[in-house]
Structure formats: structure tokens, C-alpha cells
Short mmCIF file of N, CA and C in Angstrom, two decimals:
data_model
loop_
_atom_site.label_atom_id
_atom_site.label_comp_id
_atom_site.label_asym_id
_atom_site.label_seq_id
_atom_site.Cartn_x
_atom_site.Cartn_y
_atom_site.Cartn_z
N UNK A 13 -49.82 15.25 -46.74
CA UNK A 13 -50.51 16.53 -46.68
C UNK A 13 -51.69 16.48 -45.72
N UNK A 14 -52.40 15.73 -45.46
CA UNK A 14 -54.11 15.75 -44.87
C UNK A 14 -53.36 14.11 -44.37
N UNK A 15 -54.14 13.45 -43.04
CA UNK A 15 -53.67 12.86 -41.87
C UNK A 15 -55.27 12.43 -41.92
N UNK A 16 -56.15 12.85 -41.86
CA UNK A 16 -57.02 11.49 -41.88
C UNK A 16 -58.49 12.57 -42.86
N UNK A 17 -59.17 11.81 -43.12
CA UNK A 17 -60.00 12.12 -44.37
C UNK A 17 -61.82 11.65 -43.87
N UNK A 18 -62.57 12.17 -44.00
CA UNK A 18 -64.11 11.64 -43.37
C UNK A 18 -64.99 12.01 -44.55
N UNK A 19 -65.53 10.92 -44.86
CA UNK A 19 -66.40 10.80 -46.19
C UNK A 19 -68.43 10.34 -45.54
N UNK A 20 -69.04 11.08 -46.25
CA UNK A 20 -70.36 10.97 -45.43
C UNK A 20 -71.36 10.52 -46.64
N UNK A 21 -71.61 9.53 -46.62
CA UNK A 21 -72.82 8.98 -48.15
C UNK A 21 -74.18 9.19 -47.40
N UNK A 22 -74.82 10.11 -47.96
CA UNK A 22 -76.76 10.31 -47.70
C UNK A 22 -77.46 9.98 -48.96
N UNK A 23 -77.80 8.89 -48.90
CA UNK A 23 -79.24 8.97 -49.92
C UNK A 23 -78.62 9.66 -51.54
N UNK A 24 -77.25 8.76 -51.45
CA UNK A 24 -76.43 8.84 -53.12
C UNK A 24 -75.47 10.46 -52.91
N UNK A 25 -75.42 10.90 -52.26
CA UNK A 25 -74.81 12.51 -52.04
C UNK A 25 -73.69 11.96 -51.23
N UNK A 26 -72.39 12.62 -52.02
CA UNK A 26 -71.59 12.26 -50.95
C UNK A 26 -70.87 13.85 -50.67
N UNK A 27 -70.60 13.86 -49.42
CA UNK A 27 -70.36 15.36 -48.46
C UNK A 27 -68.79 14.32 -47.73
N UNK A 28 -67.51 15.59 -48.30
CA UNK A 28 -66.48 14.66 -47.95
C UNK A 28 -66.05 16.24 -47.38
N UNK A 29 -65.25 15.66 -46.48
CA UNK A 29 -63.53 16.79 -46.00
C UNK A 29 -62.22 16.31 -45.69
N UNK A 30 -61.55 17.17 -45.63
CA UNK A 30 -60.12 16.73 -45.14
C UNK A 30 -59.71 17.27 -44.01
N UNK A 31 -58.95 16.79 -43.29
CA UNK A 31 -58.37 17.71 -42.01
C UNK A 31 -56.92 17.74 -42.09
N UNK A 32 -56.15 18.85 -42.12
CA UNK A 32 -54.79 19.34 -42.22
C UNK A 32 -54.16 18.61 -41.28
N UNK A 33 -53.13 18.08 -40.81
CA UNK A 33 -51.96 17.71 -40.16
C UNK A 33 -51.96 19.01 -38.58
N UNK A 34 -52.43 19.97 -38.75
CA UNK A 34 -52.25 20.83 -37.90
C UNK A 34 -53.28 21.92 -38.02
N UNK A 35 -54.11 22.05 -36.72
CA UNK A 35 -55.59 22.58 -36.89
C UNK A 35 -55.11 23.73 -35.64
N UNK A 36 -55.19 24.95 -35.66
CA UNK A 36 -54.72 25.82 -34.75
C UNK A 36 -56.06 26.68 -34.76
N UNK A 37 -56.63 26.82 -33.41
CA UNK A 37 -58.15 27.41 -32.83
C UNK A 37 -59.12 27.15 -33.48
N UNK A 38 -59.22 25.99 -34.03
CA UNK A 38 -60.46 25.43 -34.65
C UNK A 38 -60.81 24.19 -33.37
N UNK A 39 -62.07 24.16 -33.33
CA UNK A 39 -62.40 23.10 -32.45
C UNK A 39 -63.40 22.20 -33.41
N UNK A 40 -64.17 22.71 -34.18
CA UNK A 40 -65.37 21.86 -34.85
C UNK A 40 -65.31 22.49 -36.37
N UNK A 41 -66.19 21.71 -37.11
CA UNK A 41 -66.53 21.94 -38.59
C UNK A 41 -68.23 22.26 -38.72
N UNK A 42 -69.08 22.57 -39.33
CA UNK A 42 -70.23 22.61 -39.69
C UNK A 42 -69.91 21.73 -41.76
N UNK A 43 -70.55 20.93 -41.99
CA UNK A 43 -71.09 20.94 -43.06
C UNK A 43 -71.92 20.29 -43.48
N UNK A 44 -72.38 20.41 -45.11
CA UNK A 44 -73.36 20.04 -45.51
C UNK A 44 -73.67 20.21 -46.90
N UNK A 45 -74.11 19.58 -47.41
CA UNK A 45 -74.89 19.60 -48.87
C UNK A 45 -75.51 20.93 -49.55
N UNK A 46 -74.83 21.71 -50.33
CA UNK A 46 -76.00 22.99 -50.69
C UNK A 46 -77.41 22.88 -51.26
N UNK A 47 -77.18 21.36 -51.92
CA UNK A 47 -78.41 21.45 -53.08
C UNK A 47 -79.42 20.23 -52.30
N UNK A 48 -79.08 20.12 -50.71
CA UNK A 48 -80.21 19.81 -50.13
C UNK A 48 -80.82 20.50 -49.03
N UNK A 49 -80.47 21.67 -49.54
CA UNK A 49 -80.79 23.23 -48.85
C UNK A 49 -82.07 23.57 -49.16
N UNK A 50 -82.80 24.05 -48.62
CA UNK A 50 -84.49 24.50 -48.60
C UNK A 50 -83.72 26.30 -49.18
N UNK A 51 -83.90 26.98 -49.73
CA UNK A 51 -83.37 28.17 -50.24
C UNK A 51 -83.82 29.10 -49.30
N UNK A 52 -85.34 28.76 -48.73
CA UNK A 52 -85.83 29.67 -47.82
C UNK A 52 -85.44 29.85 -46.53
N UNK A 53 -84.93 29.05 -45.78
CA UNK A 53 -84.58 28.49 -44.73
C UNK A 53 -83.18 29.44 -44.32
N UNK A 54 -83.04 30.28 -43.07
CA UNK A 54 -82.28 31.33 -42.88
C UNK A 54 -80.92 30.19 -42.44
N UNK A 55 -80.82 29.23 -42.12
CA UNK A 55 -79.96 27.90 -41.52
C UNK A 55 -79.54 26.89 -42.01
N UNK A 56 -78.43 26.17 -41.65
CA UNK A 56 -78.23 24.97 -42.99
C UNK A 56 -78.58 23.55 -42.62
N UNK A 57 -79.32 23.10 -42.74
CA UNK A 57 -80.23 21.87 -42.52
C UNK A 57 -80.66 20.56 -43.49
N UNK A 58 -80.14 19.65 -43.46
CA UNK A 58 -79.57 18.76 -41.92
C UNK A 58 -77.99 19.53 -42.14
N UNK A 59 -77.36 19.12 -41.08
CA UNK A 59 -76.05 19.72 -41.25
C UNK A 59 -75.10 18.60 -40.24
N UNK A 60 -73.78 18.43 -40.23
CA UNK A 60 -73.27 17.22 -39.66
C UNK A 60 -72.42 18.27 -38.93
N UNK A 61 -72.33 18.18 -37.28
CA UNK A 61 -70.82 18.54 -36.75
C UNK A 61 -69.86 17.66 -36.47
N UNK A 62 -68.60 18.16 -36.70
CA UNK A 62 -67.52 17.33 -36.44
C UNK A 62 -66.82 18.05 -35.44
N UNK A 63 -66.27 17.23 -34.46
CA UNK A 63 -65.39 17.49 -33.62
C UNK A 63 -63.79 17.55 -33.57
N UNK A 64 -62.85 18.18 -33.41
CA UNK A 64 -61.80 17.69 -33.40
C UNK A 64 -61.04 18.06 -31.65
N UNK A 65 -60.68 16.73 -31.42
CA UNK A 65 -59.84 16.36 -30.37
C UNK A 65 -58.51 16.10 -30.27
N UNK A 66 -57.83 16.30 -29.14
CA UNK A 66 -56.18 16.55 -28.91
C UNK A 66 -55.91 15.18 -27.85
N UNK A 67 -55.08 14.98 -27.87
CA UNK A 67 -54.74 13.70 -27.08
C UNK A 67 -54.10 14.12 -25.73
N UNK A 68 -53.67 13.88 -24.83
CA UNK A 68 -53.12 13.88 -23.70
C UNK A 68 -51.86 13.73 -23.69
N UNK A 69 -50.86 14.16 -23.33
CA UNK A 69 -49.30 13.63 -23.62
C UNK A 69 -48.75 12.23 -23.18
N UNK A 70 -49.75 12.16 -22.30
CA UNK A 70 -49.29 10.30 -22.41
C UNK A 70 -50.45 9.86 -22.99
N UNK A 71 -51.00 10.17 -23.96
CA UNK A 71 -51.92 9.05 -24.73
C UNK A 71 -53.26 8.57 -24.50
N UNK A 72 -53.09 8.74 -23.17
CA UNK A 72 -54.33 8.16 -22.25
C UNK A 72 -55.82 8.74 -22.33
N UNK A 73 -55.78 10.15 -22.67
CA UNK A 73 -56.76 10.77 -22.87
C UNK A 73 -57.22 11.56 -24.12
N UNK A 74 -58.15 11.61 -24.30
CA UNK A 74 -58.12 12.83 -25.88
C UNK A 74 -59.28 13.85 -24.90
N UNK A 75 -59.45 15.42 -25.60
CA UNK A 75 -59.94 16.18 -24.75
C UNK A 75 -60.72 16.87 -26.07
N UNK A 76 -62.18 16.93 -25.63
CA UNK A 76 -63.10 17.69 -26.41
C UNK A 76 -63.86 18.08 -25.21
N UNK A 77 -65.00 19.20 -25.97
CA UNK A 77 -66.15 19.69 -25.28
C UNK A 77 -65.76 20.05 -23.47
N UNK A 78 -64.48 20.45 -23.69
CA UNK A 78 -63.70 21.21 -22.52
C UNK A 78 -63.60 20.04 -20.91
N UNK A 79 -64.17 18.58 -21.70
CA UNK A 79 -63.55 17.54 -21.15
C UNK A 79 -62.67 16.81 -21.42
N UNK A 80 -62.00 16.10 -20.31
CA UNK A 80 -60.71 15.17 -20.72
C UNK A 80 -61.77 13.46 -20.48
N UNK A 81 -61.45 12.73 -21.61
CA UNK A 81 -62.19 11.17 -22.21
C UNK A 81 -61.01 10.31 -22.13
N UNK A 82 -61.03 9.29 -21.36
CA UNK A 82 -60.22 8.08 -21.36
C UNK A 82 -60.13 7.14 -22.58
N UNK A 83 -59.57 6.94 -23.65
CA UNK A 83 -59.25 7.02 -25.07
C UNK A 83 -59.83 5.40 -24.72
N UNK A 84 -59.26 4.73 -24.27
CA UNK A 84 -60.27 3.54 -23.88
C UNK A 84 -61.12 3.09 -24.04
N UNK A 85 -62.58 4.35 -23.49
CA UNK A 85 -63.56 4.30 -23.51
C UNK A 85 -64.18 4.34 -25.10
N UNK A 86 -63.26 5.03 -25.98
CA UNK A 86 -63.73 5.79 -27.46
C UNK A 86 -63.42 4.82 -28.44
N UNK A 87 -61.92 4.18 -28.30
CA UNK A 87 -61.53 3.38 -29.36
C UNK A 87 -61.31 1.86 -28.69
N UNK A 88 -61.28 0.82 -29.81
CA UNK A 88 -62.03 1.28 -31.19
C UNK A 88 -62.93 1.34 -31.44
N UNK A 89 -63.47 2.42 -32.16
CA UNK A 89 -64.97 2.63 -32.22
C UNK A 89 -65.73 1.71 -32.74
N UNK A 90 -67.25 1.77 -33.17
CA UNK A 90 -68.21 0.88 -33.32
C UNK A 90 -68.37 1.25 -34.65
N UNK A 91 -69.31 0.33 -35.58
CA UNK A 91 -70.27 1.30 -36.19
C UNK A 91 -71.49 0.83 -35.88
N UNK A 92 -72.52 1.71 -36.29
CA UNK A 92 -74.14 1.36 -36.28
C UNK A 92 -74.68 2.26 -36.96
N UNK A 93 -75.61 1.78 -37.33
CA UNK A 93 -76.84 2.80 -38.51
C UNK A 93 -77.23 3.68 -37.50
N UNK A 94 -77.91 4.78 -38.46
CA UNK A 94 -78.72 5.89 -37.18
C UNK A 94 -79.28 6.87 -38.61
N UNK A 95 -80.37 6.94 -38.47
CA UNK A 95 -81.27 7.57 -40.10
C UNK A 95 -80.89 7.46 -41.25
N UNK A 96 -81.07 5.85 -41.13
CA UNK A 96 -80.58 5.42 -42.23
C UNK A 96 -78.55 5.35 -42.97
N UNK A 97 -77.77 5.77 -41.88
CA UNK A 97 -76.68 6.26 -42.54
C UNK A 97 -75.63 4.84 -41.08
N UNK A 98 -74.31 4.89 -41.59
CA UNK A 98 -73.77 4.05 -41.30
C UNK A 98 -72.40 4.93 -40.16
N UNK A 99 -72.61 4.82 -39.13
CA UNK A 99 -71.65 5.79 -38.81
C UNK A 99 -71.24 5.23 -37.07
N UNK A 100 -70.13 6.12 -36.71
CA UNK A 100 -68.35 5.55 -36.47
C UNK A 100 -69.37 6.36 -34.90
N UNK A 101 -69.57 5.36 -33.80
CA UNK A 101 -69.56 5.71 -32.30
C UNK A 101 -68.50 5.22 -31.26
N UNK A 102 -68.52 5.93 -30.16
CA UNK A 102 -67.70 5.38 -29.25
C UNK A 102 -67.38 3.83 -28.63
N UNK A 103 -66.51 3.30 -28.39
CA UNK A 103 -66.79 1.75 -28.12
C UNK A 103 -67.64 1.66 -27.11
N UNK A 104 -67.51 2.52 -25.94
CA UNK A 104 -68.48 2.38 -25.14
C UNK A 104 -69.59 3.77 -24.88
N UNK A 105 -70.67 3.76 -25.66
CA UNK A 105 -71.31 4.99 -25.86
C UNK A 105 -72.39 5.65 -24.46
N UNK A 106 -72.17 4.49 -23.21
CA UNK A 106 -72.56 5.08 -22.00
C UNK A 106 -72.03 5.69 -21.45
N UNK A 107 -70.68 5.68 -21.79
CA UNK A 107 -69.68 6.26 -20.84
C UNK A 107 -69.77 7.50 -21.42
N UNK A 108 -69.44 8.03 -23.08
CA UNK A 108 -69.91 9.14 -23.49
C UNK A 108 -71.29 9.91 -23.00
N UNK A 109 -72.61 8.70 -23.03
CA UNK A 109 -73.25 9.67 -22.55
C UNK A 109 -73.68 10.00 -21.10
N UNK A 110 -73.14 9.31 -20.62
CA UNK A 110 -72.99 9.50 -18.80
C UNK A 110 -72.57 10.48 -18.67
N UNK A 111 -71.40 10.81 -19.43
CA UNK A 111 -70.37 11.76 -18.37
C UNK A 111 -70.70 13.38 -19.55
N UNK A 112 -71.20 13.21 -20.81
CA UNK A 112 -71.69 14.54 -20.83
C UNK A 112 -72.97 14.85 -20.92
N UNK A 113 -74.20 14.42 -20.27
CA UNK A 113 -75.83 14.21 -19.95
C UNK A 113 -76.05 13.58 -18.60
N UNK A 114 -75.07 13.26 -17.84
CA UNK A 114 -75.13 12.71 -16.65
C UNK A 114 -75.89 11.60 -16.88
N UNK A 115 -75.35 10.83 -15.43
CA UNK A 115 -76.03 9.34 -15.43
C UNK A 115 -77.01 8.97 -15.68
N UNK A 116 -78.01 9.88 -15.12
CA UNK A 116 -79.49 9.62 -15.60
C UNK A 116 -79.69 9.81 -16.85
N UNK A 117 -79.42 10.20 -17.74
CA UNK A 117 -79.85 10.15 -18.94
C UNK A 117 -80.76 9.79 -19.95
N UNK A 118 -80.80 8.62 -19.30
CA UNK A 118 -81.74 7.67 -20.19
C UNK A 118 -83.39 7.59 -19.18
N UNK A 119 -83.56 8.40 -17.65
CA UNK A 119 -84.75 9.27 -17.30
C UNK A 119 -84.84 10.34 -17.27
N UNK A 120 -83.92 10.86 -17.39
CA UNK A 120 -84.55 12.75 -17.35
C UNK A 120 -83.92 13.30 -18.41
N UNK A 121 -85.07 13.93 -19.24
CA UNK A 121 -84.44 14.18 -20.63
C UNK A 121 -84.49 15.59 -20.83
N UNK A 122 -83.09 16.45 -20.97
CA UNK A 122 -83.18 17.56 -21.08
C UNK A 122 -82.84 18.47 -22.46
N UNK A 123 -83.51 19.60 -22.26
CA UNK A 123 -83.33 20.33 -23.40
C UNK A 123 -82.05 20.73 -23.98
N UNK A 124 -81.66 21.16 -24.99
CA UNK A 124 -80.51 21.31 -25.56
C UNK A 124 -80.04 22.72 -25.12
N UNK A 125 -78.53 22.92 -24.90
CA UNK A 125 -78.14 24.12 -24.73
C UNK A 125 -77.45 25.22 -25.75
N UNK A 126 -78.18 24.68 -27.01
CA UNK A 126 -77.75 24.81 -28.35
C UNK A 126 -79.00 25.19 -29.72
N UNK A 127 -79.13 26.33 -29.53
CA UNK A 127 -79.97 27.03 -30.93
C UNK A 127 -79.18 25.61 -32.39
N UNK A 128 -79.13 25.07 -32.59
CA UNK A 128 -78.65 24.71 -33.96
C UNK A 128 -79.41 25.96 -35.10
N UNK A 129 -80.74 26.19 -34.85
CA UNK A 129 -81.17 26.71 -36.28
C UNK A 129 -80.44 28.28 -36.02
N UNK A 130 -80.47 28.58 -35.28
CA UNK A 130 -80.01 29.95 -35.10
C UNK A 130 -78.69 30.03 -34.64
N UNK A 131 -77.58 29.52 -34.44
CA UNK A 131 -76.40 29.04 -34.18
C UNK A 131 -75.90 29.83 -32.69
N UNK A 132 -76.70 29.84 -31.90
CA UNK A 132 -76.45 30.47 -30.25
C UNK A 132 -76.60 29.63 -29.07
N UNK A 133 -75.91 30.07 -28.29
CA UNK A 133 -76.86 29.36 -26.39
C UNK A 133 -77.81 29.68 -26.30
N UNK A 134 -78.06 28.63 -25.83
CA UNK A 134 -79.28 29.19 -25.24
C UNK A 134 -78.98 28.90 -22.92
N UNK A 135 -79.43 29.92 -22.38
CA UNK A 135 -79.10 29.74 -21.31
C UNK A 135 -79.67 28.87 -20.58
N UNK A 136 -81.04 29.02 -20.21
CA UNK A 136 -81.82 27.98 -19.65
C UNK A 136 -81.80 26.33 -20.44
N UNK A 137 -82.09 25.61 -19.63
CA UNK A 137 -81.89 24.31 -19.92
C UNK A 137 -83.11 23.69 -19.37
N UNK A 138 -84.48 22.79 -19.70
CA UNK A 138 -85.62 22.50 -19.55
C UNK A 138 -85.55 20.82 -19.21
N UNK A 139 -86.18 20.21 -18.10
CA UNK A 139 -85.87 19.09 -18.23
C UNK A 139 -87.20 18.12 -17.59
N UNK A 140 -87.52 16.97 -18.02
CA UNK A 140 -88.71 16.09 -17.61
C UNK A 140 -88.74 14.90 -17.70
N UNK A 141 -88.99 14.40 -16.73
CA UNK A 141 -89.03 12.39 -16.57
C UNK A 141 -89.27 11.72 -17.99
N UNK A 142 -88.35 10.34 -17.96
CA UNK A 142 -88.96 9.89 -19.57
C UNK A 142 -91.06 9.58 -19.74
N UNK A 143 -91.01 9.32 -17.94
CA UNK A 143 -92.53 9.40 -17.76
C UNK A 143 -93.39 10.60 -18.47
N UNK A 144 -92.76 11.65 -17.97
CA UNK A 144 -93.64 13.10 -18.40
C UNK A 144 -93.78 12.88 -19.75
N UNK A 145 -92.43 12.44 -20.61
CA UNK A 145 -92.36 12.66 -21.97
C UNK A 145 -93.24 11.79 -22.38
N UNK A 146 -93.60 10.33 -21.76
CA UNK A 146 -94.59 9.48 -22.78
C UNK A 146 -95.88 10.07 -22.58
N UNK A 147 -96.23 10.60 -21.21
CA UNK A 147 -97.46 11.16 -21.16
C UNK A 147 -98.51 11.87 -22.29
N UNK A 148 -96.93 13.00 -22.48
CA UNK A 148 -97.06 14.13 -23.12
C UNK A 148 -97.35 13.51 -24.67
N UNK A 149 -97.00 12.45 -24.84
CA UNK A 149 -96.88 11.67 -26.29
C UNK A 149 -97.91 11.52 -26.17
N UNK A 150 -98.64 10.51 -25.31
CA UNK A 150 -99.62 9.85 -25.47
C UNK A 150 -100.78 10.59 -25.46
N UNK A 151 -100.72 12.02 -24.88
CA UNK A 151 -102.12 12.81 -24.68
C UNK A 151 -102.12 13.50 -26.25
N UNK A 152 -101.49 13.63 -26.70
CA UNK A 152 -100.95 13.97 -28.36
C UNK A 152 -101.30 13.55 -29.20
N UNK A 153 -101.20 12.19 -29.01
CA UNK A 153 -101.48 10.97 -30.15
C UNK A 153 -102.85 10.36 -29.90
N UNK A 154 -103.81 10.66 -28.76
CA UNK A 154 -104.45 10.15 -28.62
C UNK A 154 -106.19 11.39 -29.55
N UNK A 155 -105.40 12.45 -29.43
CA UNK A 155 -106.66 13.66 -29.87
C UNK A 155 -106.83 13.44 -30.97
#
């Protein structure tokens, strides 16, 4: 019935789903915990996205985020902690973020093209040296 299954443990809460054998115009999931919901809060926060990807007919590729990924590069995946939680990255996670943040990445750090709290684009895209950013830290932390 269900083809592969993703289980998420936070801080004793466990947030599980299933994915059908056959997913037709769905590209992603939103979920999340209700009863670690702020009630006031117009948005659902923290919230996990999931992706779902299609493979290439020879195998070679799987295709998300309206790119085609050399399956290579993805599997088998890793794991590593990341806030506290234990979770499944690409085998090689430069190549992921090279090719959708461009090479530089890890100096010029740009803004998101993604409202999460308000669930929209945003059009403009804002961007500044990892220099600017410690600056900006340091004139911050220093008042």
C-alpha cells in the first residue's frame, strides 16, 4: 500500500507520514505538530518540508525544484544532527548546495525567495559578503 514511510522524533513528539505508491501534482508536504503550535501565531511553526522527486528513465537522475540531480551525488545519503534532531542529507551536500545557491555560497549569503510565515514569493532577493554579515554581527553584539 505506502512504498516508503518518514518518521520525525523532536524532543519525545513523534510527527510521522506515509507516501502512496503514486503521487499525481503533488510536489511537497508541509507538516507539523499541532500541540507545538503557539495558538496565536497566523502560521505553522517549526514546520518540516518534504520534497518529493521523480527519477529519470534511465535512473541516472531524480528531478526536484524544477532541476534535474545526478542520483550519485544524493545517494547514499548521510546522516548528521542539525537542532538537535538526527536527519538523512545528500552524500555530497556541496554539490546540492552549489548548484541550487550557486558556488559561492558559502561568501555571499542571500535572502530567501520564500515568505515561510506567510506562505508566498517573495520577488526581490537581498544579498551580502559573509564579511558584511560578521560586521553586521559584531556591531550588534558589541552595543
Amino acid at each position: 500500500k505506502y512504498n516508503s514511510e518518514i518518521s520525525l522524533v523532536m524532543k519525545g513528539d513523534l510527527i510521522k507520514t506515509c507516501f502512496k505508491d503514486k503521487v499525481i501534482d503533488l510536489n511537497n508536504f508541509k507538516i507539523w505538530s499541532n500541540h507545538l503550535l503557539n495558538k496565536k501565531d497566523s502560521y505553522y511553526w517549526p514546520f518540516i518540508d518534504l520534497f518529493i522527486f521523480n527519477y529519470s528513465e534511465d535512473g541516472k537522475y531524480i528531478r526536484f525544484f524544477e532541476k534535474e540531480w545526478d542520483i550519485e551525488e544524493f545517494f547514499p545519503s548521510q546522516r548528521t544532527e542539525f537542532n538537535n534532531l538526527n536527519i538523512s542529507i545528500p552524500r555530497n551536500p556541496d554539490y546540492f548546495l552549489s548548484k541550487n545557491y550557486g558556488k559561492d555560497y558559502m561568501k555571499i549569503l542571500k535572502s530567501s525567495n520564500w515568505n515561510h510565515k506567510k506562505e508566498f514569493g517573495i520577488p526581490k532577493q537581498y544579498m551580502i559578503t559573509i564579511e558584511e554579515y560578521f560586521e553586521y554581527i559584531k556591531r550588534k553584539t558589541s552595543k
